[in-house]
Coordinates of C-alpha atoms (C1' of nucleotides) in Angstrom, one line a residue:
Chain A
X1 CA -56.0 130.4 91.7
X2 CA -56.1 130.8 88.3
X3 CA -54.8 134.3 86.9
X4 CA -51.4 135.1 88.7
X5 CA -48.8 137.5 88.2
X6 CA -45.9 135.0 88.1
X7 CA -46.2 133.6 84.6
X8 CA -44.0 136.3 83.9
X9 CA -41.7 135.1 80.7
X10 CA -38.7 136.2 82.6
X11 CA -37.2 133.1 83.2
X12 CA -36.3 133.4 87.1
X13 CA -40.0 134.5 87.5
X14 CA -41.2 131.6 86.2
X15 CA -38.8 129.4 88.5
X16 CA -40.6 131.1 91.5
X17 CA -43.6 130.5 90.4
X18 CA -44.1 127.7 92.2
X19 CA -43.4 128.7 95.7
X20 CA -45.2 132.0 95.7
X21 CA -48.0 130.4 94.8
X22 CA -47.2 128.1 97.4
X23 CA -46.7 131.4 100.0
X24 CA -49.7 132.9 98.7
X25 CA -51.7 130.1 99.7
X26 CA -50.9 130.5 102.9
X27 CA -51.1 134.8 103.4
X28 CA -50.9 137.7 100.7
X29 CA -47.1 138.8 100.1
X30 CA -46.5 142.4 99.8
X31 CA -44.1 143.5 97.1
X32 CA -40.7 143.0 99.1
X33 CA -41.7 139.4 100.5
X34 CA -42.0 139.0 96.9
X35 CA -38.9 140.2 96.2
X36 CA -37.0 138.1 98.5
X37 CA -38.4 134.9 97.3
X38 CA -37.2 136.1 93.5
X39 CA -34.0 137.5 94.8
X40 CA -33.5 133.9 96.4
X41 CA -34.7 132.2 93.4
X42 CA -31.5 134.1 91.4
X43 CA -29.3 131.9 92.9
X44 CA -30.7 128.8 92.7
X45 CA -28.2 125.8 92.3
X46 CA -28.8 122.0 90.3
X47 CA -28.5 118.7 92.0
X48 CA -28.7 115.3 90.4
X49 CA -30.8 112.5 91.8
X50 CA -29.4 110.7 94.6
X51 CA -27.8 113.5 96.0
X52 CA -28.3 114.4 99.8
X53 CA -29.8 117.7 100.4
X54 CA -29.5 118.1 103.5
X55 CA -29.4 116.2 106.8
X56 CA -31.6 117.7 109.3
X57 CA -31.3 119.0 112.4
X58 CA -30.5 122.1 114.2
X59 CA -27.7 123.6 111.5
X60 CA -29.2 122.9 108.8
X61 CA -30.1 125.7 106.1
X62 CA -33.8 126.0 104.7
X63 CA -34.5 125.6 101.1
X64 CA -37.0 125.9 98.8
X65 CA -37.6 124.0 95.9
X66 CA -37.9 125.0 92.4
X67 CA -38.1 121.9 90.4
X68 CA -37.7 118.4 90.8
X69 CA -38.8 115.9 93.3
X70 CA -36.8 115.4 96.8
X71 CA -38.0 113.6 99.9
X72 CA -37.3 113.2 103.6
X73 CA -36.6 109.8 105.0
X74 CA -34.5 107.7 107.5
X75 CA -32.4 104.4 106.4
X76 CA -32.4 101.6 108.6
X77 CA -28.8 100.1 109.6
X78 CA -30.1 97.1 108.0
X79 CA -30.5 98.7 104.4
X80 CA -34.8 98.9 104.7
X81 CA -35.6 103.0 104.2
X82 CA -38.9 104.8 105.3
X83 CA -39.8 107.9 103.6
X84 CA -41.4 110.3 105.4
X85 CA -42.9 112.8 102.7
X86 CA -42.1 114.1 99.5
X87 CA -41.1 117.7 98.8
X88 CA -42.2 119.3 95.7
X89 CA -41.5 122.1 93.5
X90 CA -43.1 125.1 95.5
X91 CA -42.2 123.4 99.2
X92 CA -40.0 125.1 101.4
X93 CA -38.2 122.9 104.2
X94 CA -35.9 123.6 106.9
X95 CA -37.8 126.7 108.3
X96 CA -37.8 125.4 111.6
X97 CA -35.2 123.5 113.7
X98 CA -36.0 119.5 114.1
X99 CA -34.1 117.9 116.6
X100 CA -33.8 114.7 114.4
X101 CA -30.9 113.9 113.1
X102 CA -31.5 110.6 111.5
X103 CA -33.8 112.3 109.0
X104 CA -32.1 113.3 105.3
X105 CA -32.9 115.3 102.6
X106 CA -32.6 113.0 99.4
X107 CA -33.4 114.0 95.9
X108 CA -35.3 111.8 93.8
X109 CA -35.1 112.9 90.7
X110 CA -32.6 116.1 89.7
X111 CA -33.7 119.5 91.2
X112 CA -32.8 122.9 91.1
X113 CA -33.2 124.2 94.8
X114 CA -32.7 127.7 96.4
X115 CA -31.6 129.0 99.6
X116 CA -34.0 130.3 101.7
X117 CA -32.2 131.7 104.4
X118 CA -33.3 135.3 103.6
X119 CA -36.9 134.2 103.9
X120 CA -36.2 132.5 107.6
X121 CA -34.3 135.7 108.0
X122 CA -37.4 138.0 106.5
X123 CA -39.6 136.5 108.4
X124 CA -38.2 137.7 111.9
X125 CA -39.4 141.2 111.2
X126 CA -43.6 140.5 111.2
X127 CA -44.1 143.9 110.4
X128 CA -42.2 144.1 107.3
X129 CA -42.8 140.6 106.2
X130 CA -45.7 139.8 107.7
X131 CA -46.7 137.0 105.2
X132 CA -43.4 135.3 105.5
X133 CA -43.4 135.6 109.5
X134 CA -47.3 133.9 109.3
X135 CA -45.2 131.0 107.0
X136 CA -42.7 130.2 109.7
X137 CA -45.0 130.5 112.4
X138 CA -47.0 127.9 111.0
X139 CA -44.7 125.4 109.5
X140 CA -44.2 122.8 112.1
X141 CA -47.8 122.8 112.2
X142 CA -48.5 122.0 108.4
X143 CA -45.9 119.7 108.5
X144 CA -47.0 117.8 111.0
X145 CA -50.7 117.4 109.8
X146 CA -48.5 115.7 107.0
X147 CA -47.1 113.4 109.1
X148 CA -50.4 112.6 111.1
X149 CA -52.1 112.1 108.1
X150 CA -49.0 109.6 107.0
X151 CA -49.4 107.7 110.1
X152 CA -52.8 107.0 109.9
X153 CA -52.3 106.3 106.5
X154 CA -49.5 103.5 107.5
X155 CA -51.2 102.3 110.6
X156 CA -54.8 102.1 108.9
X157 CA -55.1 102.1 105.7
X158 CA -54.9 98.9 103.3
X159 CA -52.7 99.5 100.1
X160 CA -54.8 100.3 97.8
X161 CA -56.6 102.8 100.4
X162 CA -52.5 104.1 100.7
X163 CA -51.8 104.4 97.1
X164 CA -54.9 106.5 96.2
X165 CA -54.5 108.8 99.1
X166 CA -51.1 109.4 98.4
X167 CA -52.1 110.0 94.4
X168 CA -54.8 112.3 95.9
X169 CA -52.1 114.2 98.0
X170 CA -49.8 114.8 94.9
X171 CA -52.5 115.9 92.7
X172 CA -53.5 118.3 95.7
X173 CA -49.9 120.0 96.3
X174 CA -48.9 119.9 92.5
X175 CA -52.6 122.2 92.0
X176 CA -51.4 124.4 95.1
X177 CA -48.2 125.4 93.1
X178 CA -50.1 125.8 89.9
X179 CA -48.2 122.9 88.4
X180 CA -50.9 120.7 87.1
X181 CA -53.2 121.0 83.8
X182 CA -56.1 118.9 82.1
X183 CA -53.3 116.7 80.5
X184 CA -52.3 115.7 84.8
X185 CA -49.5 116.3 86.3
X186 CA -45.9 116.0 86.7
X187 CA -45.1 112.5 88.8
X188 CA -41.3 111.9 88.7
X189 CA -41.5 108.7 91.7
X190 CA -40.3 105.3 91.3
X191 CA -42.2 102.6 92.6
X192 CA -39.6 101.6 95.1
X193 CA -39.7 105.5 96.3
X194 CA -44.1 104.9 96.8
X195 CA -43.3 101.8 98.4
X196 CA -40.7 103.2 100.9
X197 CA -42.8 106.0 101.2
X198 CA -46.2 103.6 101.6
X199 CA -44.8 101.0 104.0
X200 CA -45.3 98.7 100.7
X201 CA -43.2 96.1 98.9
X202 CA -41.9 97.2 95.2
X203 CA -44.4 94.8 93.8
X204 CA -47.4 94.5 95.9
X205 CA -46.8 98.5 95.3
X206 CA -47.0 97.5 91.5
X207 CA -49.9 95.1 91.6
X208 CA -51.7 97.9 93.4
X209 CA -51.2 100.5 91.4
X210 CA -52.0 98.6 88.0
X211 CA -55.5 97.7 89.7
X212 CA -56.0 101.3 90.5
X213 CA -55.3 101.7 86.4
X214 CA -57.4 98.8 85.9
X215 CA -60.1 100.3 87.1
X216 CA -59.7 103.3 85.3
X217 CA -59.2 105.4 88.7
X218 CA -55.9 107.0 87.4
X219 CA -53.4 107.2 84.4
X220 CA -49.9 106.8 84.6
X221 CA -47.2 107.7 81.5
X222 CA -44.1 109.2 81.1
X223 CA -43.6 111.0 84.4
X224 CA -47.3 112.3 84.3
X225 CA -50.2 111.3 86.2
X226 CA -53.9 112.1 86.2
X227 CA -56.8 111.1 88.5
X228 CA -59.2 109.9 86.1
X229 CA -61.7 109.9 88.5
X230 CA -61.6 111.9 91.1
X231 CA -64.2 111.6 93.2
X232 CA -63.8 107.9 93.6
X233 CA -59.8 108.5 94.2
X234 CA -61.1 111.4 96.7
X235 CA -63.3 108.8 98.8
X236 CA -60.6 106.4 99.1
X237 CA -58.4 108.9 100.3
X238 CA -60.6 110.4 103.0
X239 CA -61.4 107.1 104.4
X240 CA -58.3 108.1 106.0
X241 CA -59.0 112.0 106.9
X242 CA -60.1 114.8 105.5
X243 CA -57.5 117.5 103.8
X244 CA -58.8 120.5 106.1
X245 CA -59.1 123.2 103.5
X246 CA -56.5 125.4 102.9
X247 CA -55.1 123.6 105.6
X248 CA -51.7 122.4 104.1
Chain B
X1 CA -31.4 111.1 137.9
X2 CA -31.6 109.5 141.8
X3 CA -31.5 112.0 144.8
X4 CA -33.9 114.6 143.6
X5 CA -35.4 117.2 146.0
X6 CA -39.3 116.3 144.3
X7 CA -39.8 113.7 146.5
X8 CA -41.3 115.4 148.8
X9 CA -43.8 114.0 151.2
X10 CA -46.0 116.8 150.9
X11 CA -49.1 115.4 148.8
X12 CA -48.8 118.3 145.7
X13 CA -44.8 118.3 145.3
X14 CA -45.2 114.6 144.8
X15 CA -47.9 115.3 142.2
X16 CA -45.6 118.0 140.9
X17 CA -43.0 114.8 140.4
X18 CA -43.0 113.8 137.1
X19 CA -43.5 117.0 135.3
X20 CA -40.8 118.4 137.5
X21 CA -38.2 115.6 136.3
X22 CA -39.1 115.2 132.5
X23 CA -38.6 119.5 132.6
X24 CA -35.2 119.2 134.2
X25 CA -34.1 116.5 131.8
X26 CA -34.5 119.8 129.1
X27 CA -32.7 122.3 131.2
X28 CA -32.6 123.2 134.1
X29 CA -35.2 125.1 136.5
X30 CA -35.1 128.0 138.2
X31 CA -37.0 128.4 141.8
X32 CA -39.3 130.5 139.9
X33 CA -40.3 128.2 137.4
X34 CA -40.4 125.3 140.0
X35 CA -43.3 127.3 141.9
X36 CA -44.7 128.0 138.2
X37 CA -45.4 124.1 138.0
X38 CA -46.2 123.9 141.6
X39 CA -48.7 126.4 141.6
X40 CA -50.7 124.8 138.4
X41 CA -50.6 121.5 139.8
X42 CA -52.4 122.9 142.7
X43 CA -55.3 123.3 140.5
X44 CA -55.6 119.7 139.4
X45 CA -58.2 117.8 138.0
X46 CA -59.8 114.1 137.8
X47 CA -60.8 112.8 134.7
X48 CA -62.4 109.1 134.0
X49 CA -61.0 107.0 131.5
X50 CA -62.5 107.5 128.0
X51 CA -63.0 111.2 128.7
X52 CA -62.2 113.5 125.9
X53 CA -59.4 115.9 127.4
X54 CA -59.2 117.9 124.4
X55 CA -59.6 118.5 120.9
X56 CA -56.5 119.9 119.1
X57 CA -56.3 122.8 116.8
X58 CA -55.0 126.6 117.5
X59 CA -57.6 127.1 120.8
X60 CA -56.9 124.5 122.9
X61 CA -55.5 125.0 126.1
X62 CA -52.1 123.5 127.3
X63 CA -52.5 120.3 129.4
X64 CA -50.1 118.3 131.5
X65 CA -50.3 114.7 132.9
X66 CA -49.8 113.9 136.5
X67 CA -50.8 110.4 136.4
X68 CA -52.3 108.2 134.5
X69 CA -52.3 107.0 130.8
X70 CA -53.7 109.5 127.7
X71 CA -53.3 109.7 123.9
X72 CA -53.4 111.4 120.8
X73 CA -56.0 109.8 118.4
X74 CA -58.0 110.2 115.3
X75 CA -61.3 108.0 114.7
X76 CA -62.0 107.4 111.0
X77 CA -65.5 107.5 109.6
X78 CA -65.5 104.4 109.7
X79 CA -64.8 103.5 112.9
X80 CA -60.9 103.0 112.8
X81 CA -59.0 104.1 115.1
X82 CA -55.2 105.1 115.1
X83 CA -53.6 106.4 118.1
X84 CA -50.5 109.2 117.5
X85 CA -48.8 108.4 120.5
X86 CA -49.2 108.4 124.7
X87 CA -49.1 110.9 126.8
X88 CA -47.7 109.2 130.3
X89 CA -47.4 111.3 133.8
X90 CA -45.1 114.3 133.6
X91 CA -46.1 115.0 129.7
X92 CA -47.0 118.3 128.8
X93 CA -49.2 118.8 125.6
X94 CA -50.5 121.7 123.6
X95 CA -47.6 124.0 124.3
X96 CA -47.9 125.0 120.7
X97 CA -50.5 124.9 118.3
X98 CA -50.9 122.4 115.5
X99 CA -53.2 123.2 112.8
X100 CA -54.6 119.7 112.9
X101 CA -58.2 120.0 113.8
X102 CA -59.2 116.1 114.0
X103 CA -57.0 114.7 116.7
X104 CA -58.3 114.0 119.9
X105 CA -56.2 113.9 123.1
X106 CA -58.7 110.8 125.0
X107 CA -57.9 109.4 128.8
X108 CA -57.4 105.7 128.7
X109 CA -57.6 105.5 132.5
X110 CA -58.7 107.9 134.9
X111 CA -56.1 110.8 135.0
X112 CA -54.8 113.6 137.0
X113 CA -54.0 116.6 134.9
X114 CA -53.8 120.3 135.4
X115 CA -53.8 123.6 133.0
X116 CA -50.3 124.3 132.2
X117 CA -51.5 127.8 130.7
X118 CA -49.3 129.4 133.4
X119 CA -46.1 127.6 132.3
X120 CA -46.7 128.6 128.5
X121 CA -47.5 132.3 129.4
X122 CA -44.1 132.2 131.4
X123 CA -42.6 131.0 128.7
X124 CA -42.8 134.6 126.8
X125 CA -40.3 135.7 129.4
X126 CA -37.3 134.3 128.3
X127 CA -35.0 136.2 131.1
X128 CA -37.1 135.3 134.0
X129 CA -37.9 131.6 133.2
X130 CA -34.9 130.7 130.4
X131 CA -35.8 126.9 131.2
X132 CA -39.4 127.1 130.5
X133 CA -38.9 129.0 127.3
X134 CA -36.4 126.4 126.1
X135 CA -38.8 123.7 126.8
X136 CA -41.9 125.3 125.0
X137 CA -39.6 126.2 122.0
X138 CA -38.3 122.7 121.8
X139 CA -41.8 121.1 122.3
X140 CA -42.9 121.0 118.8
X141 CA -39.3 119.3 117.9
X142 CA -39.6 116.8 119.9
X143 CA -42.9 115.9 119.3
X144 CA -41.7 115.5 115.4
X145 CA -39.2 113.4 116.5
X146 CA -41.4 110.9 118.4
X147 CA -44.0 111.1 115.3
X148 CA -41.5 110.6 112.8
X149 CA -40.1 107.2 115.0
X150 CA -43.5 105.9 115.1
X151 CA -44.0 106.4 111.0
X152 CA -40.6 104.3 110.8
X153 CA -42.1 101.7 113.2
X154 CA -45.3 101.6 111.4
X155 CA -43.7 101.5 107.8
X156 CA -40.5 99.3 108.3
X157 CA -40.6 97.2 111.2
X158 CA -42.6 94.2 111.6
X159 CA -45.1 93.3 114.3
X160 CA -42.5 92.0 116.9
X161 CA -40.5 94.8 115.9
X162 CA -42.9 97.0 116.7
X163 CA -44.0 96.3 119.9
X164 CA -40.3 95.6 121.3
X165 CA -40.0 99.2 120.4
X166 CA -42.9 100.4 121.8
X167 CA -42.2 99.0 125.3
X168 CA -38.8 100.1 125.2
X169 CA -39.5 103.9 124.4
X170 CA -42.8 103.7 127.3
X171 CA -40.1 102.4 129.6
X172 CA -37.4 105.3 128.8
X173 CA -40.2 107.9 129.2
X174 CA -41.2 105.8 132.6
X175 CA -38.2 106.2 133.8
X176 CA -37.3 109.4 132.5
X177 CA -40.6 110.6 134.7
X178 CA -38.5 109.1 137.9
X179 CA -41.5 106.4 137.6
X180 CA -40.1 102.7 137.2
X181 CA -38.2 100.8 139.4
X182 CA -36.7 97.4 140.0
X183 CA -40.4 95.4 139.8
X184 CA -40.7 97.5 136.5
X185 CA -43.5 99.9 136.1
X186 CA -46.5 101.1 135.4
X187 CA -47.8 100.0 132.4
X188 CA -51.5 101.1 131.5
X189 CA -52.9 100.2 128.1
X190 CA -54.9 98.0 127.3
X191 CA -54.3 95.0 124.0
X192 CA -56.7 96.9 121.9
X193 CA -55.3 100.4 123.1
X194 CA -51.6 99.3 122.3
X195 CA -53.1 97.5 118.8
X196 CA -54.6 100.8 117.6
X197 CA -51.1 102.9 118.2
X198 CA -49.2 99.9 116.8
X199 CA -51.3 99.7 113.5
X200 CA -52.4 95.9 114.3
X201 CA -55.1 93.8 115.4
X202 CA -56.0 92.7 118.8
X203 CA -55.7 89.6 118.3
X204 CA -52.3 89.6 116.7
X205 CA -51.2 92.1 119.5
X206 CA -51.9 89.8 121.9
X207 CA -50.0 86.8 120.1
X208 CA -46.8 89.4 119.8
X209 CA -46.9 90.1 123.3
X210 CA -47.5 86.3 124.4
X211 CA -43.7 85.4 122.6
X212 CA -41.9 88.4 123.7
X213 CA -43.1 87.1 127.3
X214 CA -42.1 82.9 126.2
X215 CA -38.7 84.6 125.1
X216 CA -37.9 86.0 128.1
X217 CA -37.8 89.1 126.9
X218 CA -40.7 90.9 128.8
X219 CA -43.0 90.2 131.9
X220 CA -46.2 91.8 132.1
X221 CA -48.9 91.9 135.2
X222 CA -51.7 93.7 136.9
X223 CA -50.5 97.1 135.4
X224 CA -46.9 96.8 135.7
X225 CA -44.7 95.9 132.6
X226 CA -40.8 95.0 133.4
X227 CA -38.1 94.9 130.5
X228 CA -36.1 91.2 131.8
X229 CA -33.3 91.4 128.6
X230 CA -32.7 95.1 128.0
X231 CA -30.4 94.3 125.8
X232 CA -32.4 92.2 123.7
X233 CA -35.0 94.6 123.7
X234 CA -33.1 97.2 123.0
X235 CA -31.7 95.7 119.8
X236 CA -34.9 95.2 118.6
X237 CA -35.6 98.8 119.6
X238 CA -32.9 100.0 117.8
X239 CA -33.4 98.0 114.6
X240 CA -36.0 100.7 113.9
X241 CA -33.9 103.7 115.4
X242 CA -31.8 105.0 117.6
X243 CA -33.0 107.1 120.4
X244 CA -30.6 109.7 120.1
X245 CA -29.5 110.8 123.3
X246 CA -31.3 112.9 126.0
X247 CA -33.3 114.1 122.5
X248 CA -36.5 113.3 123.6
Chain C
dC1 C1' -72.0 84.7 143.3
dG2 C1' -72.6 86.9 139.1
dC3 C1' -71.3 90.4 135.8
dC4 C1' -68.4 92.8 132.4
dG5 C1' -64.6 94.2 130.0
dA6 C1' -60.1 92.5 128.8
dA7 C1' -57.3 88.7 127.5
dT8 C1' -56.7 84.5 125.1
dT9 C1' -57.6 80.6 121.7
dG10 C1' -58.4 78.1 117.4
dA11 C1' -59.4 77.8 112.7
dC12 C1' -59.3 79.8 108.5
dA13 C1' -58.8 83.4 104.8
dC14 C1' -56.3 86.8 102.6
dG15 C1' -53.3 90.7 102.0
dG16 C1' -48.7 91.4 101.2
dT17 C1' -43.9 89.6 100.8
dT18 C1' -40.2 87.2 98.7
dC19 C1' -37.5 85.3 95.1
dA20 C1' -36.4 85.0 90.5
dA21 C1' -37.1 86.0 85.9
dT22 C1' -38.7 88.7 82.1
dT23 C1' -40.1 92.7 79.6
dG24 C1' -39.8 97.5 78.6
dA25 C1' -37.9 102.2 77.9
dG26 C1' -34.5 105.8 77.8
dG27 C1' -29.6 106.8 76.9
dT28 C1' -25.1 106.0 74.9
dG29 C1' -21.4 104.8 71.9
dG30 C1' -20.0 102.9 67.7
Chain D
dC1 C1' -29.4 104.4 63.0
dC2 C1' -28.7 100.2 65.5
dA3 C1' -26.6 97.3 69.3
dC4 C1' -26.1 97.5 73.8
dC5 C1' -26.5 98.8 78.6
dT6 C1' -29.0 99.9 82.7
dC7 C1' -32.6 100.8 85.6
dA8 C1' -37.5 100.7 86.2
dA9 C1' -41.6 98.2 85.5
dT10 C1' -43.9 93.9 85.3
dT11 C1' -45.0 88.9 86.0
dG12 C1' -45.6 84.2 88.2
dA13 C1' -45.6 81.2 92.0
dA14 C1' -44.9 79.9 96.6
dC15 C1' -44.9 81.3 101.2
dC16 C1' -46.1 83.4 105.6
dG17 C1' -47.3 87.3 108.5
dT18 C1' -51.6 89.3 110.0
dG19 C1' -56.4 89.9 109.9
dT20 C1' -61.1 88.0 110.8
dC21 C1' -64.6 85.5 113.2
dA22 C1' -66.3 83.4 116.9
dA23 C1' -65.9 81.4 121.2
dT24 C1' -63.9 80.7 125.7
dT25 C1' -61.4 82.0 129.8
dC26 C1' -59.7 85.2 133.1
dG27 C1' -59.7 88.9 136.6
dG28 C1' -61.5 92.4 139.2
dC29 C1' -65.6 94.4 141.3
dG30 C1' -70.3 95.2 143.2

DNA sequence: CGCCGAATTGACACGGTTCAATTGAGGTGG
DNA sequence: CCACCTCAATTGAACCGTGTCAATTCGGCG
């Protein structure tokens, strides 16, 4: 995980950095998988926070992420919102067809995104693009291990049980795309987006997290976070499950 | 949805009922793919309540439910227990394979269920059973769906909320199975059971229930649960979302 | 009749929410 | 470079929805 071609200096190799490691992960990519993520990557667009994606359902395009933090969620006729994940530089949605429409593509902070229709496309010939097929084969199935492993998080988890699993879940998909360092990672969330996210008020979400500070489980500055402890963050998480390996 | 040719008297087109219905509500069946259902359900089997029907992950074998009550759960380590969802008469599960490896489809009564390996295989033939192979394709969509509905419920919607909601979707999925009536119907989990899918206690479950039944708004004996305001429950329902319709 | 799991109660504690300010940090215009 | 603006983070206090514990009652069944 640690020496990779795509550190390249060229500057759209870099941006696709994250989601072939991401692909990787999953299978190996032959030379023109990787070329169709990079080819993708060219025309990668900017958003600014706040902007909607995408609204799912069966016409919607997939996209890939380069930068930025987006999310899923829903917003209640009466104004309360429930996230339902975060996306992350490196994450690829819309490679399958929900049949949810209630369920919108928000980002959170700005983003640069990419189309990936080519990739959906790609992946139709498993021959060719065997990697890429193996991708969209599997992704209902990652995502909802995500979302199983949210609901158990909502229906049994305390908060401060929900806040360090979530943490733990960042810190585990920012390492998949290669994005974190000794120094922590990039954490571009708002405390109202954890809370809507956690099933938590703003400040309960607050008081939660500064305990978790307290206790000198994690740091928190300037967008950044690191788990200062990890195996005490990790047991708190897996009260709630266990991340099968390589699973997500 | 009334006058439907299932209600045979013969003893394994009866069985055949629900399955039979909830497919047609997806698209409609072929005479083929009628005596592809037919046939498995010959093959039935009994299971006692508690009974493990299944542990999920990529070799399981596709199930479905001709009577009785079943779930989807996960146990934590340390003894909590949160329940995914239900699977009520006519549900077929494991028509595709999640990569989840820790939920546990459990009886919470005795049930009736047969191998529906024969309808998945048939699936693969798109020409010769297009309704099956629209149902298997759409089964991992719909399942999302319902997930993502029960992470809104868990996250955003208070405890009254929350079971309102729940009664109303187990009655549209009653009734979508051709199984309520005008005495209500069949209603088959138990305080704890509903507590551990709701993401509260027993106790404070039972309180819930006890006002929704002062209010009016529900009555609920030996087994049998009957919705007395619709509307009212509905609304409640609805405050967390809004079954889109004929989506699930 | 007696047993057992499920449902129900009461009393009490606590986690989490709400409301209403206050503080802090980044960004902008003068 | 500073005043100002805005949004996010933080704080305090009061309130109440839910959880916990420990009985007690109910309902079906052998």
């Amino acid at each position: 995980v640690s020496q990779f071609p795509f550190e390249s200096s060229v500057p759209w190799r870099r941006k696709a950095a994250p989601v072939l490691r991401r692909l990787e992960a999953v299978a190996a990519l032959n030379q023109a998988e990787v070329e169709i993520v990079e080819r993708a990557v060219l025309q990668s667009e900017q958003r600014r926070g706040g902007a909607t994606l995408a609204v799912e359902g069966p016409f919607g395009r997939p996209r890939m992420i380069l930068s930025g933090w987006a999310c899923r969620q829903r917003l209640l006729p009466d104004g309360r919102r429930q996230i339902f994940d975060f996306l992350l530089p490196g994450d690829v949605t819309g490679l399958w067809s929900p049949l949810d429409t209630q369920t919108t593509v928000v980002a959170l902070t700005g983003v640069e995104i990419a189309d990936a229709s080519g990739m959906r496309a790609a992946a139709q010939d498993g021959v060719a693009h065997p990697a890429l097929a193996h991708v969209v084969a599997l992704a209902p199935a990652l995502e909802q291990a995500r979302l199983l492993d949210h609901i158990v998080r909502l229906g049994r988890a305390s908060a401060y049980e929900r806040v360090a699993d979530l943490l733990w879940e960042c810190a585990e998909r920012q390492a998949a795309a290669g994005l974190g360092d000794e120094r922590g990672f990039p954490f571009l969330a708002t405390q109202e987006t954890l809370a809507d996210l956690l099933g938590l008020s703003v400040v309960h979400l607050n008081r939660v997290l500064q305990q978790l500070r307290r206790e000198g489980l994690v740091e928190v500055k300037a967008g950044r976070l690191k788990l200062l402890d990890r195996t005490r963050v990790a047991a708190l998480a897996t009260s709630v499950p266990l991340p099968v390996a390589g699973a997500r």
